[in-house]
CSV table of C-alpha atoms and ligand atoms in Angstrom, one decimal:
chain,number,residue,atom,x,y,z
A,1,MET,CA,69.1,-49.5,0.2
A,2,ALA,CA,72.4,-51.0,-0.7
A,3,LYS,CA,74.5,-52.2,2.3
A,4,TYR,CA,78.2,-52.7,3.1
A,5,MET,CA,79.9,-56.0,2.2
A,6,ASN,CA,80.3,-58.2,5.2
A,7,PRO,CA,82.5,-61.4,4.9
A,8,GLY,CA,80.4,-64.4,5.9
A,9,LYS,CA,77.1,-62.6,5.3
A,10,SER,CA,77.5,-61.3,1.8
A,11,PHE,CA,76.8,-63.6,-1.1
A,12,LEU,CA,77.0,-63.7,-4.9
A,13,LEU,CA,74.0,-65.4,-6.6
A,14,TRP,CA,75.0,-66.4,-10.1
A,15,TYR,CA,72.0,-66.9,-12.4
A,16,ALA,CA,71.5,-69.0,-15.5
A,17,HIS,CA,70.7,-67.0,-18.6
A,18,ASP,CA,67.0,-67.8,-18.6
A,19,LEU,CA,63.7,-66.1,-17.5
A,20,ILE,CA,65.6,-62.9,-16.6
A,21,ASN,CA,62.3,-61.1,-15.7
A,22,PHE,CA,61.4,-63.7,-13.1
A,23,ARG,CA,64.6,-63.6,-11.0
A,24,LEU,CA,63.7,-61.1,-8.4
A,25,GLN,CA,60.1,-62.4,-7.9
A,26,GLU,CA,61.4,-65.9,-7.4
A,27,LEU,CA,64.0,-64.8,-4.8
A,28,HIS,CA,61.2,-62.7,-3.0
A,29,ALA,CA,58.8,-65.7,-3.0
A,30,ILE,CA,61.4,-68.2,-1.7
A,31,SER,CA,62.6,-65.9,1.0
A,32,ALA,CA,59.0,-65.3,2.0
A,33,CYS,CA,58.3,-69.0,2.0
A,34,PHE,CA,61.2,-69.6,4.5
A,35,ASN,CA,60.8,-66.3,6.3
A,36,ILE,CA,64.3,-65.2,5.3
A,37,LYS,CA,65.3,-61.6,5.4
A,38,TYR,CA,67.9,-60.1,3.0
A,39,GLU,CA,69.3,-56.8,1.8
A,40,TRP,CA,70.8,-55.9,-1.5
A,41,LEU,CA,74.6,-55.4,-1.3
A,42,GLU,CA,74.2,-53.7,-4.7
A,43,GLU,CA,71.0,-52.6,-6.3
A,44,PRO,CA,69.8,-55.3,-8.8
A,45,SER,CA,70.4,-54.7,-12.5
A,46,ILE,CA,68.5,-56.5,-15.1
A,47,SER,CA,71.7,-56.5,-17.3
A,48,HIS,CA,73.7,-58.4,-14.7
A,49,PRO,CA,73.6,-62.2,-14.5
A,50,TYR,CA,74.1,-62.0,-10.8
A,51,LEU,CA,72.8,-60.5,-7.6
A,52,LEU,CA,74.9,-59.3,-4.6
A,53,VAL,CA,72.9,-59.9,-1.4
A,54,ASN,CA,73.4,-59.9,2.3
A,55,PHE,CA,71.7,-62.7,4.2
A,56,ALA,CA,71.9,-63.4,7.9
A,57,SER,CA,73.8,-66.7,7.4
A,58,SER,CA,74.9,-69.2,4.8
A,59,ALA,CA,72.1,-71.5,6.2
A,60,ASP,CA,69.5,-69.0,4.7
A,61,VAL,CA,71.3,-69.1,1.4
A,62,MET,CA,71.2,-73.0,1.5
A,63,LYS,CA,67.5,-72.8,2.0
A,64,VAL,CA,67.1,-70.4,-1.1
A,65,MET,CA,69.3,-72.8,-3.1
A,66,SER,CA,67.1,-75.8,-2.1
A,67,ARG,CA,64.3,-74.2,-4.1
A,68,THR,CA,65.5,-71.9,-6.8
A,69,VAL,CA,65.5,-73.0,-10.3
A,70,LEU,CA,66.8,-69.8,-11.7
A,71,ILE,CA,70.0,-69.3,-9.7
A,72,ARG,CA,72.8,-71.5,-11.0
A,73,SER,CA,75.1,-71.3,-8.0
A,74,ALA,CA,75.6,-69.3,-4.8
A,75,TYR,CA,79.0,-68.2,-3.3
A,76,GLU,CA,80.0,-66.6,-0.1
A,77,LEU,CA,81.5,-63.4,-1.3
A,78,TRP,CA,85.1,-62.8,-0.2
A,79,ALA,CA,85.7,-59.7,-2.3
A,80,LYS,CA,84.4,-57.7,-5.3
A,81,SER,CA,86.1,-55.0,-7.3
A,82,ASN,CA,86.5,-53.3,-10.6
A,83,SER,CA,90.2,-54.2,-11.1
A,84,ILE,CA,92.2,-57.4,-10.3
A,85,SER,CA,94.8,-55.5,-8.3
A,86,CYS,CA,92.1,-54.0,-6.0
A,87,LEU,CA,90.4,-57.4,-5.7
A,88,TYR,CA,93.6,-59.0,-4.5
A,89,LYS,CA,94.2,-56.1,-2.1
A,90,LYS,CA,90.8,-56.6,-0.6
A,91,MET,CA,91.3,-60.4,-0.4
A,92,LYS,CA,94.6,-59.9,1.4
A,93,ALA,CA,92.9,-57.6,3.9
A,94,LEU,CA,90.4,-60.3,5.0
A,95,PRO,CA,90.7,-61.2,8.7
A,96,LYS,CA,92.8,-64.3,9.3
A,97,SER,CA,90.0,-65.8,11.4
A,98,PHE,CA,87.8,-65.7,8.4
A,99,THR,CA,90.2,-67.5,6.0
A,100,GLU,CA,91.9,-69.8,8.5
A,101,PRO,CA,89.3,-72.7,8.3
A,102,TYR,CA,90.0,-73.1,4.6
A,103,SER,CA,93.8,-72.8,4.7
A,104,ARG,CA,94.4,-75.9,7.0
A,105,SER,CA,96.7,-78.6,5.6
A,106,ASN,CA,93.9,-81.3,5.9
A,107,VAL,CA,91.3,-79.3,4.0
A,108,SER,CA,91.3,-79.9,0.2
A,109,PHE,CA,90.3,-77.1,-2.2
A,110,ARG,CA,90.2,-76.1,-5.8
A,111,ILE,CA,90.0,-72.7,-7.5
A,112,LEU,CA,88.0,-72.2,-10.7
A,113,VAL,CA,88.3,-69.1,-12.9
A,114,GLU,CA,85.2,-68.3,-15.0
A,115,SER,CA,83.9,-65.5,-17.0
A,116,PHE,CA,80.8,-63.9,-18.4
A,117,GLY,CA,80.7,-62.0,-21.7
A,118,LYS,CA,84.3,-63.1,-22.9
A,119,LYS,CA,85.9,-66.5,-23.4
A,120,LEU,CA,89.1,-66.8,-21.3
A,121,ASN,CA,91.9,-69.1,-22.5
A,122,LYS,CA,93.6,-71.8,-20.3
A,123,ASP,CA,96.9,-70.0,-19.9
A,124,TYR,CA,95.1,-66.9,-18.7
A,125,LYS,CA,93.1,-68.9,-16.1
A,126,VAL,CA,96.3,-70.7,-14.9
A,127,GLN,CA,98.0,-67.3,-14.5
A,128,ARG,CA,95.1,-66.0,-12.4
A,129,ILE,CA,95.2,-69.2,-10.2
A,130,ASP,CA,99.0,-68.8,-9.8
A,131,GLU,CA,98.4,-65.1,-8.7
A,132,LEU,CA,96.2,-66.3,-5.9
A,133,ALA,CA,99.0,-68.1,-4.2
A,134,PHE,CA,99.0,-65.4,-1.5
A,135,LEU,CA,95.8,-67.2,-0.1
A,136,ALA,CA,98.3,-69.7,1.3
A,137,PHE,CA,95.9,-72.6,1.3
A,138,GLU,CA,97.9,-75.5,2.6
A,139,GLY,CA,95.6,-78.4,1.9
A,140,PRO,CA,95.7,-80.7,-1.2
A,141,ILE,CA,94.3,-79.5,-4.5
A,142,LYS,CA,91.4,-81.7,-5.5
A,143,LEU,CA,89.6,-81.0,-8.8
A,144,LYS,CA,86.8,-83.4,-8.0
A,145,ASP,CA,84.8,-83.2,-4.7
A,146,PRO,CA,87.1,-80.9,-2.8
A,147,ASP,CA,86.2,-79.8,0.7
A,148,HIS,CA,85.9,-76.3,-0.6
A,149,SER,CA,85.5,-74.8,-4.1
A,150,PHE,CA,86.5,-71.2,-4.8
A,151,LEU,CA,85.6,-69.1,-7.8
A,152,LEU,CA,87.3,-66.1,-9.4
A,153,MET,CA,84.6,-64.6,-11.7
A,154,GLU,CA,85.2,-62.0,-14.3
A,155,TYR,CA,82.3,-60.0,-15.8
A,156,TYR,CA,82.9,-58.4,-19.2
A,157,GLY,CA,79.3,-57.2,-19.9
A,158,THR,CA,76.6,-58.7,-22.0
A,159,ASN,CA,77.9,-58.0,-25.6
A,160,ARG,CA,80.5,-60.6,-26.4
A,161,ASN,CA,81.3,-58.9,-29.7
A,162,PHE,CA,82.4,-55.7,-27.8
A,163,ALA,CA,83.9,-57.2,-24.7
A,164,PRO,CA,86.4,-54.9,-23.1
A,165,GLU,CA,90.1,-55.8,-22.5
A,166,ASP,CA,89.7,-55.9,-18.7
A,167,PRO,CA,86.6,-57.1,-16.9
A,168,TYR,CA,84.0,-54.5,-15.6
A,169,HIS,CA,83.6,-56.5,-12.3
A,170,LEU,CA,85.5,-59.2,-10.6
A,171,PHE,CA,84.3,-61.4,-7.7
A,172,PHE,CA,86.0,-64.0,-5.5
A,173,GLY,CA,84.0,-66.3,-3.4
A,174,ARG,CA,83.5,-69.7,-1.8
A,175,TRP,CA,80.9,-72.0,-3.4
A,176,ILE,CA,77.9,-72.7,-1.2
A,177,ALA,CA,75.4,-74.6,-3.2
A,178,ASP,CA,73.9,-75.1,-6.7
A,179,GLY,CA,70.2,-74.4,-7.4
A,180,GLN,CA,67.7,-76.9,-8.6
A,181,ARG,CA,67.9,-76.5,-12.3
A,182,THR,CA,68.4,-80.1,-13.0
A,183,VAL,CA,64.8,-80.8,-11.8
A,184,SER,CA,63.5,-79.1,-14.9
A,185,GLN,CA,65.6,-81.6,-17.0
A,186,LYS,CA,64.3,-84.5,-15.0
A,187,ILE,CA,60.7,-83.5,-15.7
A,188,ASN,CA,61.2,-82.5,-19.3
A,189,LEU,CA,58.3,-82.8,-21.7
A,190,LYS,CA,60.2,-84.8,-24.3
A,191,THR,CA,60.3,-87.9,-22.1
A,192,ARG,CA,57.2,-87.2,-20.0
A,193,LYS,CA,54.5,-89.9,-20.4
A,194,PHE,CA,51.4,-87.7,-20.8
A,195,ILE,CA,51.5,-84.2,-22.4
A,196,GLY,CA,49.0,-82.0,-24.2
A,197,ASN,CA,49.2,-79.1,-26.6
A,198,THR,CA,49.4,-76.6,-23.9
A,199,SER,CA,51.6,-78.5,-21.4
A,200,MET,CA,53.5,-75.9,-19.3
A,201,ASP,CA,57.3,-75.6,-19.7
A,202,PRO,CA,58.8,-77.5,-16.7
A,203,LEU,CA,61.1,-74.6,-15.8
A,204,LEU,CA,58.2,-72.2,-15.6
A,205,SER,CA,56.1,-74.8,-13.7
A,206,LEU,CA,58.8,-75.0,-11.0
A,207,VAL,CA,59.0,-71.1,-10.9
A,208,MET,CA,55.3,-71.0,-10.5
A,209,ALA,CA,55.4,-73.5,-7.6
A,210,ASN,CA,58.1,-71.3,-6.0
A,211,MET,CA,56.0,-68.2,-6.4
A,212,ALA,CA,53.1,-70.0,-4.8
A,213,CYS,CA,55.3,-71.0,-1.8
A,214,VAL,CA,54.3,-74.6,-2.2
A,215,LYS,CA,55.8,-76.5,0.8
A,216,PRO,CA,55.7,-80.2,1.8
A,217,GLY,CA,52.1,-80.9,2.7
A,218,SER,CA,50.5,-77.8,1.0
A,219,ILE,CA,47.2,-78.6,-0.6
A,220,VAL,CA,47.5,-77.4,-4.2
A,221,LEU,CA,44.8,-76.9,-6.9
A,222,ASP,CA,45.1,-76.3,-10.6
A,223,PRO,CA,41.5,-75.6,-11.7
A,224,PHE,CA,42.6,-75.6,-15.4
A,225,VAL,CA,44.8,-78.6,-15.1
A,226,GLY,CA,45.1,-79.9,-18.6
A,227,SER,CA,47.9,-82.4,-18.7
A,228,GLY,CA,48.9,-81.5,-15.1
A,229,GLY,CA,52.2,-79.9,-15.9
A,230,LEU,CA,51.9,-77.5,-12.9
A,231,LEU,CA,50.9,-80.3,-10.6
A,232,VAL,CA,54.1,-82.2,-11.3
A,233,ALA,CA,56.2,-79.1,-10.2
A,234,ALA,CA,54.1,-78.5,-7.2
A,235,ALA,CA,54.3,-82.2,-6.2
A,236,HIS,CA,58.1,-82.1,-6.6
A,237,PHE,CA,58.2,-79.5,-3.8
A,238,GLY,CA,56.0,-81.6,-1.6
A,239,GLY,CA,52.5,-80.2,-2.6
A,240,CYS,CA,49.5,-82.6,-2.4
A,241,CYS,CA,47.8,-82.0,-5.6
A,242,PHE,CA,44.2,-81.6,-7.0
A,243,GLY,CA,43.2,-80.6,-10.5
A,244,THR,CA,40.0,-79.9,-12.4
A,245,ASP,CA,39.4,-79.5,-16.2
A,246,ILE,CA,36.3,-79.2,-18.3
A,247,ASP,CA,37.9,-81.5,-21.0
A,248,TYR,CA,36.9,-85.1,-20.3
A,249,LEU,CA,39.0,-86.5,-23.1
A,250,MET,CA,42.1,-84.6,-22.0
A,251,LEU,CA,41.7,-85.6,-18.4
A,252,HIS,CA,41.2,-89.2,-19.3
A,253,GLY,CA,44.3,-89.2,-21.7
A,254,ARG,CA,42.0,-89.8,-24.6
A,255,ALA,CA,42.4,-86.4,-26.5
A,256,LYS,CA,44.2,-86.4,-29.9
A,257,PRO,CA,48.0,-87.1,-29.3
A,258,SER,CA,50.1,-84.0,-29.1
A,259,ARG,CA,53.3,-85.7,-30.2
A,260,LEU,CA,54.3,-85.5,-33.9
A,261,ASN,CA,54.2,-89.1,-35.3
A,262,GLN,CA,52.1,-90.5,-32.4
A,263,LYS,CA,48.9,-91.9,-33.9
A,264,ARG,CA,47.2,-93.1,-30.7
A,265,ARG,CA,47.6,-92.3,-27.0
A,266,ALA,CA,49.0,-95.2,-24.9
A,267,PRO,CA,46.3,-96.7,-22.7
A,268,ASP,CA,48.0,-95.5,-19.5
A,269,GLU,CA,48.5,-91.9,-20.4
A,270,SER,CA,47.3,-89.7,-17.5
A,271,ILE,CA,48.4,-87.2,-14.9
A,272,LEU,CA,48.7,-90.0,-12.4
A,273,SER,CA,51.1,-91.9,-14.8
A,274,ASN,CA,53.2,-88.7,-14.9
A,275,MET,CA,53.3,-88.6,-11.1
A,276,LYS,CA,54.3,-92.3,-11.1
A,277,GLN,CA,57.0,-91.6,-13.7
A,278,TYR,CA,58.7,-89.2,-11.3
A,279,GLY,CA,58.0,-91.1,-8.1
A,280,LEU,CA,55.5,-88.5,-7.0
A,281,GLU,CA,52.3,-90.6,-6.8
A,282,SER,CA,52.1,-90.1,-3.0
A,283,GLN,CA,51.5,-86.3,-3.8
A,284,TYR,CA,48.6,-87.0,-6.1
A,285,LEU,CA,45.2,-86.4,-4.6
A,286,ASP,CA,42.9,-86.5,-7.7
A,287,VAL,CA,41.8,-84.8,-10.8
A,288,ILE,CA,38.1,-84.3,-11.6
A,289,VAL,CA,36.3,-83.3,-14.8
A,290,SER,CA,34.5,-80.1,-13.9
A,291,ASP,CA,33.6,-76.7,-15.2
A,292,PHE,CA,35.5,-73.9,-13.2
A,293,ALA,CA,32.5,-71.6,-13.6
A,294,LEU,CA,30.5,-74.1,-11.5
A,295,PRO,CA,32.7,-74.8,-8.5
A,296,LEU,CA,32.2,-78.2,-6.9
A,297,TRP,CA,33.9,-77.6,-3.6
A,298,ARG,CA,32.3,-77.3,-0.2
A,299,VAL,CA,32.5,-73.5,0.5
A,300,THR,CA,35.5,-73.2,2.9
A,301,SER,CA,39.1,-72.3,2.7
A,302,LEU,CA,40.7,-75.5,1.4
A,303,PHE,CA,43.8,-74.7,-0.5
A,304,ASP,CA,47.3,-73.4,0.4
A,305,ALA,CA,48.0,-72.6,-3.2
A,306,ILE,CA,46.1,-72.2,-6.5
A,307,ILE,CA,48.5,-72.3,-9.5
A,308,THR,CA,47.0,-72.2,-13.0
A,309,ASP,CA,47.3,-71.3,-16.6
A,310,PRO,CA,43.7,-70.5,-17.7
A,311,PRO,CA,42.8,-70.9,-21.4
A,312,TYR,CA,43.4,-67.8,-23.5
A,313,GLY,CA,41.3,-69.0,-26.4
A,314,ILE,CA,44.2,-69.3,-28.7
A,315,ARG,CA,45.3,-73.0,-28.6
A,316,GLU,CA,42.2,-74.2,-26.8
A,317,PRO,CA,38.6,-73.0,-26.6
A,318,THR,CA,37.5,-70.9,-23.6
A,319,GLU,CA,34.1,-72.4,-22.7
A,320,ARG,CA,31.9,-73.0,-19.7
A,321,ILE,CA,28.7,-75.1,-19.4
A,322,GLY,CA,25.6,-73.0,-20.3
A,323,THR,CA,23.0,-72.3,-23.0
A,324,GLU,CA,21.7,-69.2,-24.6
A,325,LYS,CA,18.4,-71.0,-25.2
A,326,ASP,CA,15.6,-71.1,-22.6
A,327,TYR,CA,14.6,-74.7,-22.0
A,328,LYS,CA,14.4,-77.3,-19.2
A,329,ILE,CA,15.8,-80.9,-19.6
A,330,PRO,CA,13.0,-83.3,-18.8
A,331,ASP,CA,13.9,-85.5,-15.8
A,332,HIS,CA,14.0,-88.8,-17.7
A,333,LEU,CA,16.8,-87.4,-20.0
A,334,ALA,CA,18.8,-85.7,-17.2
A,335,ASN,CA,21.3,-88.6,-16.7
A,336,SER,CA,22.2,-89.0,-20.3
A,337,HIS,CA,22.2,-85.3,-21.1
A,338,ILE,CA,25.5,-83.8,-22.4
A,339,PRO,CA,25.5,-80.1,-21.4
A,340,SER,CA,26.0,-77.5,-24.1
A,341,LYS,CA,28.7,-74.9,-23.7
A,342,VAL,CA,28.9,-71.2,-24.2
A,343,SER,CA,31.9,-68.9,-24.5
A,344,TYR,CA,33.7,-68.1,-21.3
A,345,SER,CA,35.6,-64.8,-21.8
A,346,LEU,CA,39.1,-64.3,-20.4
A,347,GLN,CA,37.8,-61.5,-18.4
A,348,ASP,CA,35.1,-63.6,-16.7
A,349,ILE,CA,37.7,-66.4,-16.2
A,350,ILE,CA,40.1,-64.2,-14.3
A,351,GLU,CA,37.3,-62.6,-12.4
A,352,ASP,CA,36.0,-66.0,-11.4
A,353,LEU,CA,39.5,-67.1,-10.5
A,354,LEU,CA,40.1,-64.2,-8.1
A,355,ASP,CA,36.6,-64.6,-6.5
A,356,PHE,CA,37.2,-68.3,-6.2
A,357,SER,CA,40.6,-67.8,-4.6
A,358,SER,CA,39.3,-65.2,-2.2
A,359,VAL,CA,37.0,-67.9,-0.8
A,360,TYR,CA,38.8,-71.2,-1.3
A,361,LEU,CA,42.4,-70.2,-0.4
A,362,ARG,CA,43.5,-70.4,3.2
A,363,LEU,CA,44.6,-67.1,4.8
A,364,ASN,CA,48.2,-66.2,3.4
A,365,GLY,CA,47.6,-68.8,0.6
A,366,ARG,CA,48.8,-67.8,-2.8
A,367,LEU,CA,47.2,-67.6,-6.2
A,368,VAL,CA,49.7,-67.7,-9.1
A,369,TYR,CA,48.2,-67.4,-12.6
A,370,TRP,CA,49.1,-66.3,-16.1
A,371,MET,CA,47.2,-63.4,-17.8
A,372,PRO,CA,47.9,-62.7,-21.5
A,373,SER,CA,47.8,-59.1,-22.7
A,374,PHE,CA,48.5,-57.0,-25.8
A,375,ASN,CA,51.6,-55.0,-25.1
A,376,GLU,CA,49.9,-51.6,-25.9
A,377,ASP,CA,47.0,-52.5,-23.6
A,378,PHE,CA,49.1,-53.5,-20.6
A,379,ASP,CA,49.0,-51.1,-17.7
A,380,LYS,CA,50.7,-52.2,-14.5
A,381,THR,CA,48.4,-49.9,-12.5
A,382,LYS,CA,45.4,-51.7,-13.8
A,383,LEU,CA,46.0,-55.3,-13.0
A,384,PRO,CA,43.2,-57.6,-11.8
A,385,TYR,CA,42.2,-56.6,-8.3
A,386,HIS,CA,40.4,-58.3,-5.4
A,387,PRO,CA,40.0,-56.6,-2.0
A,388,CYS,CA,40.9,-59.9,-0.2
A,389,LEU,CA,44.0,-60.6,-2.4
A,390,GLU,CA,47.3,-58.7,-2.2
A,391,LEU,CA,49.4,-58.4,-5.3
A,392,LYS,CA,52.8,-59.8,-4.6
A,393,GLY,CA,54.3,-59.2,-8.0
A,394,PHE,CA,54.1,-59.9,-11.7
A,395,CYS,CA,56.6,-61.0,-14.4
A,396,LYS,CA,56.4,-60.6,-18.1
A,397,GLN,CA,57.1,-63.2,-20.7
A,398,ALA,CA,56.9,-62.2,-24.4
A,399,LEU,CA,54.6,-64.3,-26.5
A,400,THR,CA,54.8,-62.5,-29.9
A,401,GLY,CA,56.1,-59.1,-31.1
A,402,HIS,CA,52.7,-57.6,-29.9
A,403,SER,CA,51.6,-59.7,-27.0
A,404,SER,CA,52.9,-61.0,-23.7
A,405,ARG,CA,51.7,-63.0,-20.8
A,406,TYR,CA,52.2,-62.0,-17.2
A,407,LEU,CA,52.7,-64.4,-14.3
A,408,ILE,CA,50.7,-62.8,-11.5
A,409,THR,CA,51.2,-63.7,-7.8
A,410,MET,CA,48.6,-62.8,-5.2
A,411,GLN,CA,48.3,-63.6,-1.5
A,412,LYS,CA,45.0,-63.9,0.4
A,413,ILE,CA,45.1,-61.4,3.2
A,414,LYS,CA,41.5,-61.6,4.5
A,415,GLU,CA,38.5,-63.8,4.5
A,416,ASN,CA,35.8,-63.1,2.0
A,417,MET,CA,32.8,-63.1,4.4
A,418,ASN,CA,29.7,-64.3,2.7
A,419,GLU,CA,31.5,-63.9,-0.7
A,420,SER,CA,30.5,-60.3,-0.6
A,421,GLU,CA,33.8,-58.9,-1.9
A,422,LYS,CA,34.2,-59.2,-5.7
A,423,ALA,CA,37.1,-59.0,-8.2
A,424,HIS,CA,37.7,-56.3,-10.7
A,425,VAL,CA,39.4,-57.2,-14.0
A,426,PRO,CA,40.2,-54.4,-16.5
A,427,ASP,CA,38.6,-54.5,-19.9
A,428,ALA,CA,41.9,-55.1,-21.6
A,429,ALA,CA,41.6,-58.8,-20.9
A,430,LEU,CA,38.4,-58.8,-22.9
A,431,SER,CA,40.0,-57.9,-26.1
A,432,PHE,CA,43.1,-60.1,-26.0
A,433,ARG,CA,41.8,-63.0,-28.1
A,434,LYS,CA,40.2,-60.7,-30.8
A,435,LYS,CA,43.3,-58.6,-31.1
A,436,TYR,CA,45.6,-61.6,-31.1
A,437,PHE,CA,43.8,-63.1,-34.2
A,438,GLU,CA,43.6,-59.7,-35.9
A,439,ALA,CA,47.4,-59.3,-35.6
A,440,HIS,CA,47.9,-62.9,-36.7
A,441,LYS,CA,45.7,-62.3,-39.8
A,442,LYS,CA,47.6,-59.1,-40.7
A,443,ARG,CA,50.9,-61.0,-40.5
A,444,LEU,CA,49.7,-63.7,-42.8
A,445,GLN,CA,48.5,-61.0,-45.4
A,446,GLN,CA,51.9,-59.2,-45.4
B,501,SAM,C1,46.3,-73.6,-21.0
B,501,SAM,S1,45.5,-75.1,-20.6
B,501,SAM,C2,46.3,-75.7,-19.2
B,501,SAM,C3,47.5,-76.6,-19.5
B,501,SAM,C4,48.1,-77.1,-18.3
B,501,SAM,N1,48.8,-76.1,-17.4
B,501,SAM,C5,49.2,-78.2,-18.6
B,501,SAM,O1,50.3,-78.1,-18.2
B,501,SAM,O2,48.8,-79.1,-19.4
B,501,SAM,C6,44.0,-74.6,-20.1
B,501,SAM,C7,43.0,-75.8,-19.8
B,501,SAM,O3,41.8,-75.2,-19.3
B,501,SAM,C8,40.7,-76.1,-19.6
B,501,SAM,N2,39.4,-75.3,-19.6
B,501,SAM,C9,38.9,-74.5,-20.5
B,501,SAM,N3,37.7,-74.1,-20.1
B,501,SAM,C10,37.5,-74.6,-18.8
B,501,SAM,C11,36.5,-74.5,-17.8
B,501,SAM,N4,35.4,-73.7,-18.0
B,501,SAM,N5,36.6,-75.2,-16.7
B,501,SAM,C12,37.7,-75.9,-16.5
B,501,SAM,N6,38.7,-76.0,-17.3
B,501,SAM,C13,38.6,-75.4,-18.5
B,501,SAM,C14,41.1,-76.5,-21.0
B,501,SAM,O4,40.5,-77.8,-21.3
B,501,SAM,C15,42.7,-76.7,-21.0
B,501,SAM,O5,43.1,-78.0,-20.6
């Protein structure tokens, strides 16, 4: 339920124009991670690049901003309105005790005028700043590193070509903090030492670590680790990271290079090198060549978070160790035997992932994973289910015109005694690969 605005407790969270479907889930997850409560000041709308939220204090907002990679900046909201005159009226009515700390002669400040959905010219912005003289800030104006930075934000809707004369919404607020978007530039794939064909986008990896509530000291596992993209993000937030993958060549940095124009991989390409590149080697526990279908771990709850992007069978094979033939390897050949592989369906992978998480996650630990689906097959009432895991949310990312993948977050709510409780995964997952290639073939024939 939407609440009343409350100066000092109401905040404007301004988002970057990216991963729109992930915004609410990221905020829920970070708040859960820090045990922060909040209420909507206005019901969230997917078409708005902002959220208006009441928190208990700006300290809570600082915590959110210390983790979010989707919110650009947060502001303490002083006033909001649909017209400039009404906005000024509300600002003039603010209690003196609230504005006084910012109007002292020894407190420097600046006021920025920004807009969404329409470009504002310099004269217009200067005029707006002049109109704000009633704030009677006595301190010096400092454009760089002021004690306080204020924002007048004008929102003109999402269609720049049909922007109205006057803004739909106006906000005035005091800047509190920026989010962590720069981290995704720091760990970008272009300059990363070791990448693979399916290395996860850095921004999404950070979002996944947030959904998983990875905290300093959390033990994190990616059972389909590939080039370790998810571990880099988890390590950034202080997670201590393990990974497993069936692909020996990939895990040892010997797979075919993924970069155009790179003939051979450098001798030191590895997940550990990536961790070193970002100064995160202290967060690296190990990576092990292993088939997920044959868990190698002692049966106990070990992990605080399992984050993973399982193979969909599109850009990499979905395989597990096994044989359809009936034979026994003679003992004298056992050491040099290279096991054969059989197909590992997406449905089986997800079923195993949920069953594994129900056992190996600690209570309240989180599983965050991707599941691809054909749009026509997706039914939000029929998501993968496990009695020991509670669904915390899911976010859609479009892959093609027909298919999407869903980032699913689950939390372990009870122990799986004797592994008696089993996952249920809907049949739709079974047909994803087949349908994907059928649609691709159709496109090629057109
Ligand atoms: C989508 S990729 C993961 C990419 C990874 N997130 C990254 O950033 O590089 C899926 C990985 O699952 C691995 N895989 C496939 N079948 C497996 C199995 N049975 N057990 C363990 N890993 C498997 C593949 O070798 C591949 O590296």
